PDB file of C-alpha atoms in Angstrom:
ATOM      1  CA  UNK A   1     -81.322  25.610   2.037  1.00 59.00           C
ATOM      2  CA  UNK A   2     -81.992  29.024   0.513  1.00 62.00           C
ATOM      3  CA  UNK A   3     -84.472  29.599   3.808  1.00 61.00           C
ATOM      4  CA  UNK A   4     -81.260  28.661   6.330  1.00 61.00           C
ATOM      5  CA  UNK A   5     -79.161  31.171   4.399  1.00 63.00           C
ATOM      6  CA  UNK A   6     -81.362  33.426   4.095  1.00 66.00           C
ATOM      7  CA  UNK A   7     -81.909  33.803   8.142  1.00 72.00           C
ATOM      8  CA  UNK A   8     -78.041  33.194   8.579  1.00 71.00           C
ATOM      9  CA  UNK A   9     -77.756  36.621   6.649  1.00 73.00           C
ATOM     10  CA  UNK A  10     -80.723  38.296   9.047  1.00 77.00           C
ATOM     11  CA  UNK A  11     -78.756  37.227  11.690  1.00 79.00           C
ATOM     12  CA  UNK A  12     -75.637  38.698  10.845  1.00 79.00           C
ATOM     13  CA  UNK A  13     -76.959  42.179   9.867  1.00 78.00           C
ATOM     14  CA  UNK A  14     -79.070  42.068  13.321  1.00 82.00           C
ATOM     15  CA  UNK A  15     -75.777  41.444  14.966  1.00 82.00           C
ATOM     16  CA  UNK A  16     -74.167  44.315  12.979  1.00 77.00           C
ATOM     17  CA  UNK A  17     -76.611  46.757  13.477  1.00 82.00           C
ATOM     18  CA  UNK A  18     -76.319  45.867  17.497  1.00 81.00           C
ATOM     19  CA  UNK A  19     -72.414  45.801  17.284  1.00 81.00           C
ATOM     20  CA  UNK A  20     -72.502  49.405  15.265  1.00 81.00           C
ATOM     21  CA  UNK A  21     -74.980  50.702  17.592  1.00 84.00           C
ATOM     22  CA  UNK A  22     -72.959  49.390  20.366  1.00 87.00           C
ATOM     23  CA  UNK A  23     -69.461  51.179  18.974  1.00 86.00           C
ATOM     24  CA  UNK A  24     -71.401  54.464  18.177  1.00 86.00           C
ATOM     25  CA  UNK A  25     -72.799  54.942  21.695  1.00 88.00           C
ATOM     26  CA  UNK A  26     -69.148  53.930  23.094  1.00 83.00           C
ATOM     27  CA  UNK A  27     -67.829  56.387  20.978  1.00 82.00           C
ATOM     28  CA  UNK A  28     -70.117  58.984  22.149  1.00 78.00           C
ATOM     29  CA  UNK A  29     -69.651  57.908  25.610  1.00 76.00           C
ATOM     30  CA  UNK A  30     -65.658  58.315  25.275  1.00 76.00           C
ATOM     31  CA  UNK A  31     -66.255  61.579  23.603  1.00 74.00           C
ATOM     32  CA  UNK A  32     -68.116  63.249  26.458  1.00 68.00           C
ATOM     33  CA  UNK A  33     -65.901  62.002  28.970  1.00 67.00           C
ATOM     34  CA  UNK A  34     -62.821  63.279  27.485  1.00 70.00           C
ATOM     35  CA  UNK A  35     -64.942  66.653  26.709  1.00 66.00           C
ATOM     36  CA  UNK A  36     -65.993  66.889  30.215  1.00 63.00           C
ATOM     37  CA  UNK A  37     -61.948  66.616  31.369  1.00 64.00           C
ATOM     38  CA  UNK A  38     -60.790  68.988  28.898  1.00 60.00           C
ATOM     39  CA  UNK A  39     -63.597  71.679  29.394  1.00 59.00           C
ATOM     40  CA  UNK A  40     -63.199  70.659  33.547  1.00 64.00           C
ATOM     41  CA  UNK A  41     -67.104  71.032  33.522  1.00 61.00           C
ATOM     42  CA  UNK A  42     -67.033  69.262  36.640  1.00 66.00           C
ATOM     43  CA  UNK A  43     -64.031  70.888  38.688  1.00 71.00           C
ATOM     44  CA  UNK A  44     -63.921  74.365  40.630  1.00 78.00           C
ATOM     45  CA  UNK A  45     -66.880  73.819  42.495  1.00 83.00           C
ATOM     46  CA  UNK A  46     -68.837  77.129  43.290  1.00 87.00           C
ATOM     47  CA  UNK A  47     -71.084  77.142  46.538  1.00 90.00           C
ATOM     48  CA  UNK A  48     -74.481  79.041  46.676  1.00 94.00           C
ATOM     49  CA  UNK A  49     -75.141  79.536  50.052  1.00 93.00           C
ATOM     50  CA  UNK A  50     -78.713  80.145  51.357  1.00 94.00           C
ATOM     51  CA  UNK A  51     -80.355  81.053  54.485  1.00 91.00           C
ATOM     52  CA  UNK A  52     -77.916  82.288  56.883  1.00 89.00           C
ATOM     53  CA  UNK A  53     -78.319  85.781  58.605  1.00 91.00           C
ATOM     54  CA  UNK A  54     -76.213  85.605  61.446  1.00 91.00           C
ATOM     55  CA  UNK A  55     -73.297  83.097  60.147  1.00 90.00           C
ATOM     56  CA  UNK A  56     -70.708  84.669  57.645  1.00 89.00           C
ATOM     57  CA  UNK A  57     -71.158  83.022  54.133  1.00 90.00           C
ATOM     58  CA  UNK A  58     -66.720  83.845  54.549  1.00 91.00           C
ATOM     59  CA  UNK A  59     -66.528  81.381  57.341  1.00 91.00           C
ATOM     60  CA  UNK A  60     -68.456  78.739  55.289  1.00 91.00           C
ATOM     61  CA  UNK A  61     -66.501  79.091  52.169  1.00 90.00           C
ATOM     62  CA  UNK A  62     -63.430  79.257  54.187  1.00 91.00           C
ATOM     63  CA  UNK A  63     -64.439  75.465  55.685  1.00 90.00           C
ATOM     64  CA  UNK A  64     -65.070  74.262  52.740  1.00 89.00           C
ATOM     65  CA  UNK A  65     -62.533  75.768  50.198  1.00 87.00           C
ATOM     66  CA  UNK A  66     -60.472  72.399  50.070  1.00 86.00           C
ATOM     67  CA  UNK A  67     -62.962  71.494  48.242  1.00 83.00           C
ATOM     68  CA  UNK A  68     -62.290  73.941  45.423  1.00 80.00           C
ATOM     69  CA  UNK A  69     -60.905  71.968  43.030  1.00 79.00           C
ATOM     70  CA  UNK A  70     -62.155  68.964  42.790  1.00 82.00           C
ATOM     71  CA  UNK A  71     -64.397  67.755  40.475  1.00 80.00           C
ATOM     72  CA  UNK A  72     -67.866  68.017  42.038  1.00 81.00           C
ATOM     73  CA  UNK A  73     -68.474  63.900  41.474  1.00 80.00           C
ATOM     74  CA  UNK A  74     -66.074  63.154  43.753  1.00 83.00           C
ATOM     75  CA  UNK A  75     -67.678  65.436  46.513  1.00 86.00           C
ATOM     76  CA  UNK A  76     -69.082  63.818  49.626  1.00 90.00           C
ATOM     77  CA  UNK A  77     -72.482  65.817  50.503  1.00 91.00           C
ATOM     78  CA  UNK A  78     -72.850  63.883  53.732  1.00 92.00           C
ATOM     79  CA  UNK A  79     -68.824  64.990  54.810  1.00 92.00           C
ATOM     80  CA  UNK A  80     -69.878  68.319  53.644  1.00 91.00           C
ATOM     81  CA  UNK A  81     -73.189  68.542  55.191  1.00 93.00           C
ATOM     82  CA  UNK A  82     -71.282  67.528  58.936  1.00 94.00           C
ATOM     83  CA  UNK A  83     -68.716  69.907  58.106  1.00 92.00           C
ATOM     84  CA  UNK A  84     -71.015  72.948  57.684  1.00 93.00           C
ATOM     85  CA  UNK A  85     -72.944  71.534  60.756  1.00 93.00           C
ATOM     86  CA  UNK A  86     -70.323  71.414  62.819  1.00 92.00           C
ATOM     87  CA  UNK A  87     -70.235  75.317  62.936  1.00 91.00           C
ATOM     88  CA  UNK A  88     -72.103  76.481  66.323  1.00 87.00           C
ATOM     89  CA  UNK A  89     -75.461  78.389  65.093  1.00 91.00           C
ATOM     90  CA  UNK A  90     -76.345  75.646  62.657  1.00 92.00           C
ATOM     91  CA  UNK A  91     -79.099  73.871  63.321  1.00 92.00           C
ATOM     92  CA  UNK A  92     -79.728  71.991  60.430  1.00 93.00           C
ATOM     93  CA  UNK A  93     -78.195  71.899  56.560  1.00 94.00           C
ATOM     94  CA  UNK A  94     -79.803  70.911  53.002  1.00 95.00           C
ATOM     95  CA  UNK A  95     -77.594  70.205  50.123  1.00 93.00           C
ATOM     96  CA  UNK A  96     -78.683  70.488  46.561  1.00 92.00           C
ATOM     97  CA  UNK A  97     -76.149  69.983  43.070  1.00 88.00           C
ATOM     98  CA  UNK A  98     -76.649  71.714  40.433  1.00 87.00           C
ATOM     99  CA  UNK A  99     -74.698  70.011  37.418  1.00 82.00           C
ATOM    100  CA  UNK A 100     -72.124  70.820  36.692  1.00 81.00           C
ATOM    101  CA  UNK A 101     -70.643  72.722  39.228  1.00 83.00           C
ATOM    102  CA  UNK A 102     -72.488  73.962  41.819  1.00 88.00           C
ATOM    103  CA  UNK A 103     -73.671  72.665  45.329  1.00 90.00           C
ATOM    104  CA  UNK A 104     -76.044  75.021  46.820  1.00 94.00           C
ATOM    105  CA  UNK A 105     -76.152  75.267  50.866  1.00 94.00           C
ATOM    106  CA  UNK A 106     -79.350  75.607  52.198  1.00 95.00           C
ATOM    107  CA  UNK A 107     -79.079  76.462  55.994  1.00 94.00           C
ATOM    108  CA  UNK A 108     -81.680  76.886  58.610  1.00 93.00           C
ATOM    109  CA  UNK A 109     -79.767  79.006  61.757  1.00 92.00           C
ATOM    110  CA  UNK A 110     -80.186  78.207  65.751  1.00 91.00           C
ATOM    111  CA  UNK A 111     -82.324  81.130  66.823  1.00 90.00           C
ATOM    112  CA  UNK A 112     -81.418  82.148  70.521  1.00 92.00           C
ATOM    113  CA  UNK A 113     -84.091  83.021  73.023  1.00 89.00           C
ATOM    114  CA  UNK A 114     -82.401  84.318  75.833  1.00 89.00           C
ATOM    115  CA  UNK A 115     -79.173  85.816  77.229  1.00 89.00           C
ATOM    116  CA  UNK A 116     -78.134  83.629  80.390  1.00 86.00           C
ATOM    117  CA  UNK A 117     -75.484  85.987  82.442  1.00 84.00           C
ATOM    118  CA  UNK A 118     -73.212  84.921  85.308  1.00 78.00           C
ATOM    119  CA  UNK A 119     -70.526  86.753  86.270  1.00 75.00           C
ATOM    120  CA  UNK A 120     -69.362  88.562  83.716  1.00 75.00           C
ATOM    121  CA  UNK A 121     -69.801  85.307  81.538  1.00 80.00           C
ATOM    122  CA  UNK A 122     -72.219  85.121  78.956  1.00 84.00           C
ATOM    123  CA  UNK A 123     -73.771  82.445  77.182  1.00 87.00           C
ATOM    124  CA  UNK A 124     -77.384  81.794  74.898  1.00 89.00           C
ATOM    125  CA  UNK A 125     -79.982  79.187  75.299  1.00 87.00           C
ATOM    126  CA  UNK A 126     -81.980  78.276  72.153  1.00 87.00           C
ATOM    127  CA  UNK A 127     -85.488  76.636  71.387  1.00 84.00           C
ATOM    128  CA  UNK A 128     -84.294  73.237  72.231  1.00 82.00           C
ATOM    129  CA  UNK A 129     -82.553  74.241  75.003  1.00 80.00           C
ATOM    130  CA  UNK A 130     -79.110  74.046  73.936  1.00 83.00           C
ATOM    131  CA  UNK A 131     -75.885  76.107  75.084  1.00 84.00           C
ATOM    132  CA  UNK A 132     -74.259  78.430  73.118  1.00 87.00           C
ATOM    133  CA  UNK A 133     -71.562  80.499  73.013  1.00 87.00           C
ATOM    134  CA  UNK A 134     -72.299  84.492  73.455  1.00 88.00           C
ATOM    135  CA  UNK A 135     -69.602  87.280  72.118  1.00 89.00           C
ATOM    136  CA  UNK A 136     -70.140  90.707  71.189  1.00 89.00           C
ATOM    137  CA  UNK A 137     -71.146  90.115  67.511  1.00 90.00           C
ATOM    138  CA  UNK A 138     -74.081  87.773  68.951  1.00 90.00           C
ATOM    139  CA  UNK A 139     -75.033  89.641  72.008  1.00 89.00           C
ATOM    140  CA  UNK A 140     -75.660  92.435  69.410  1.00 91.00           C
ATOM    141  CA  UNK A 141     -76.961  90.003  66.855  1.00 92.00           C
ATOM    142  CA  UNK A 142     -79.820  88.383  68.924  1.00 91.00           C
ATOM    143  CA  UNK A 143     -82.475  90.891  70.667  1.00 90.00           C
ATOM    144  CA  UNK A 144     -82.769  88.187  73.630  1.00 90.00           C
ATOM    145  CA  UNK A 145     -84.257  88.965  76.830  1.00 90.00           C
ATOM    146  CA  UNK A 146     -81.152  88.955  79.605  1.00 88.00           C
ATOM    147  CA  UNK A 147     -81.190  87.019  82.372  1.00 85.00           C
ATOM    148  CA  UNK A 148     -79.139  87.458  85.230  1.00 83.00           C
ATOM    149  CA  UNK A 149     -78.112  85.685  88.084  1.00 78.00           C
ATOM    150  CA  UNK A 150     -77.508  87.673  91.394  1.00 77.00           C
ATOM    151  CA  UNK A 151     -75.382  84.485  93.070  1.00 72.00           C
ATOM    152  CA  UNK A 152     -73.898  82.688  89.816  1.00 67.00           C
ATOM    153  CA  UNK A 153     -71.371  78.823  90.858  1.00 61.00           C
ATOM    154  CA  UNK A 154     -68.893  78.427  89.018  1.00 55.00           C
ATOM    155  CA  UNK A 155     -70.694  75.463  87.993  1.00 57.00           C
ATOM    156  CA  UNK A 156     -72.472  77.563  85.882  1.00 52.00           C
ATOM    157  CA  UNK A 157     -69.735  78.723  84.261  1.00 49.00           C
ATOM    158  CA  UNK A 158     -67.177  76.355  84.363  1.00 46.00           C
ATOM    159  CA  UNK A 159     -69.981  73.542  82.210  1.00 49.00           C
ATOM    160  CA  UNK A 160     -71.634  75.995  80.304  1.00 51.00           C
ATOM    161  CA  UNK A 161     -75.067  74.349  81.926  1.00 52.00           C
ATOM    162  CA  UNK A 162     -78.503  76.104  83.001  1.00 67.00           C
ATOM    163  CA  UNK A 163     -80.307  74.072  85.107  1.00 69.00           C
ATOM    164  CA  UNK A 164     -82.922  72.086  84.005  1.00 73.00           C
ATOM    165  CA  UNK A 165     -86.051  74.110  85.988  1.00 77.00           C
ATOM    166  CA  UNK A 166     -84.602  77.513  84.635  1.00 75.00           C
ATOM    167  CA  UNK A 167     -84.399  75.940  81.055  1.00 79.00           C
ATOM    168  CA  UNK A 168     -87.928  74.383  80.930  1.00 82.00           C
ATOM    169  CA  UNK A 169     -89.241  77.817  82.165  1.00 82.00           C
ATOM    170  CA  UNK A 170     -87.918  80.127  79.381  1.00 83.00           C
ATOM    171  CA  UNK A 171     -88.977  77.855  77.308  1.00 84.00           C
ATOM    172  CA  UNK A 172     -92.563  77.696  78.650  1.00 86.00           C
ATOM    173  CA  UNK A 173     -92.924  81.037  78.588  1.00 85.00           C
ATOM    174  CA  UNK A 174     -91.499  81.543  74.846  1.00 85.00           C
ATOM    175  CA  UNK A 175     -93.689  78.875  73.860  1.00 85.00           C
ATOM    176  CA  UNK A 176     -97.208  79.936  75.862  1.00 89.00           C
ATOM    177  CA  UNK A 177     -96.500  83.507  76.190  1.00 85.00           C
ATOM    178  CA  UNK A 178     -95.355  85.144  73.453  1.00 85.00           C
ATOM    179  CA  UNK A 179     -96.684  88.583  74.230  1.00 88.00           C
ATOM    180  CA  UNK A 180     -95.163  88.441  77.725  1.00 85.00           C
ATOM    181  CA  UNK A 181     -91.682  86.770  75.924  1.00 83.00           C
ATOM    182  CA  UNK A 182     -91.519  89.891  73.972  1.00 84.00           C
ATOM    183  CA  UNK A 183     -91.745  92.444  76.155  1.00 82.00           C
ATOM    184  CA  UNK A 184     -89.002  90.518  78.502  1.00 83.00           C
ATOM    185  CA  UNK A 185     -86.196  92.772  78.995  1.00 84.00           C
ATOM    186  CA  UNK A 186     -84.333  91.692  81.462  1.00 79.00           C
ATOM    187  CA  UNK A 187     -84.702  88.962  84.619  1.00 78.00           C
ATOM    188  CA  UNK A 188     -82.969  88.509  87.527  1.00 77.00           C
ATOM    189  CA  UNK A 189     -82.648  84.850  89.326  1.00 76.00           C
TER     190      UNK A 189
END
């Protein structure tokens, strides 16, 4: 009898112990929470961005400032992540957090290789062969060799498209001849 009470009494201090530890750690728990609120560790989100020469860091924070202030747990990375990608010169984005307010922007830029020119319309082609948009803060940006053509369609123009040939050729000779690339200047088609 004494041995039945005696683990009845074990019993109930284990389950104390567990149901103290259980109310401290809740406690804590609460605690922090309501902390983290108060202090709004988590809200106005700050943006490190990395990486970009020829994009304004502006135009990114600009995108992304209704973002501002919200608390940085309730931040998408993949919305954010399409959002700064869907900027023209971005090739490709990495996001990072840093708790407890920070998201740092890691971005790797589209690097142009050459100036296509048709009638007073210009436009860039870059390493993967891609279209994109020229203006005077890019056409200085970007030492690209030019290249002209003598009798541009409207095609041209009017799609934004190289052809394929042309394409495949700058590229050939950025990738195999980089010397030659280099000293390009200027080439008329």
């Amino acid at each position: 009898m004494r041995l039945l009470l005696h683990k009845a009494k074990k019993q109930i201090l284990t389950i104390f112990k567990y149901f103290g530890l259980i109310i401290i750690i809740s406690s804590f728990s609460v605690s922090t929470i309501k902390y983290t609120k108060y202090a709004n560790l988590y809200n106005n989100v700050e943006f490190k961005i990395l990486g970009q020469e020829f994009i304004n860091e502006k135009m990114i924070l600009n995108l992304l400032s209704h973002l501002n202030n919200i608390s940085i747990l309730n931040i998408n990375l993949n919305e954010v992540k399409n959002e700064v990608l869907s900027l023209e010169f971005i090739e490709s984005v990495q996001l990072s957090l840093i708790l407890p307010n920070t998201i740092v922007i890691n971005i790797i830029e589209k690097k142009p290789i050459a100036l296509i020119n048709c009638a007073d319309h210009s436009l860039f082609i870059d390493k993967q062969g891609s279209v994109l948009k020229a203006d005077y803060k890019s056409i200085t940006f970007f030492p690209v060799p030019l290249i002209t053509y003598k009798n541009c369609s409207t095609e041209l123009i009017d799609s934004k498209f190289i052809s394929q040939e042309d394409t495949e050729l700058i590229l050939h000779i950025f990738n195999k001849y980089i010397y030659f690339y280099n000293d390009l200047s200027e080439v008329l088609i």
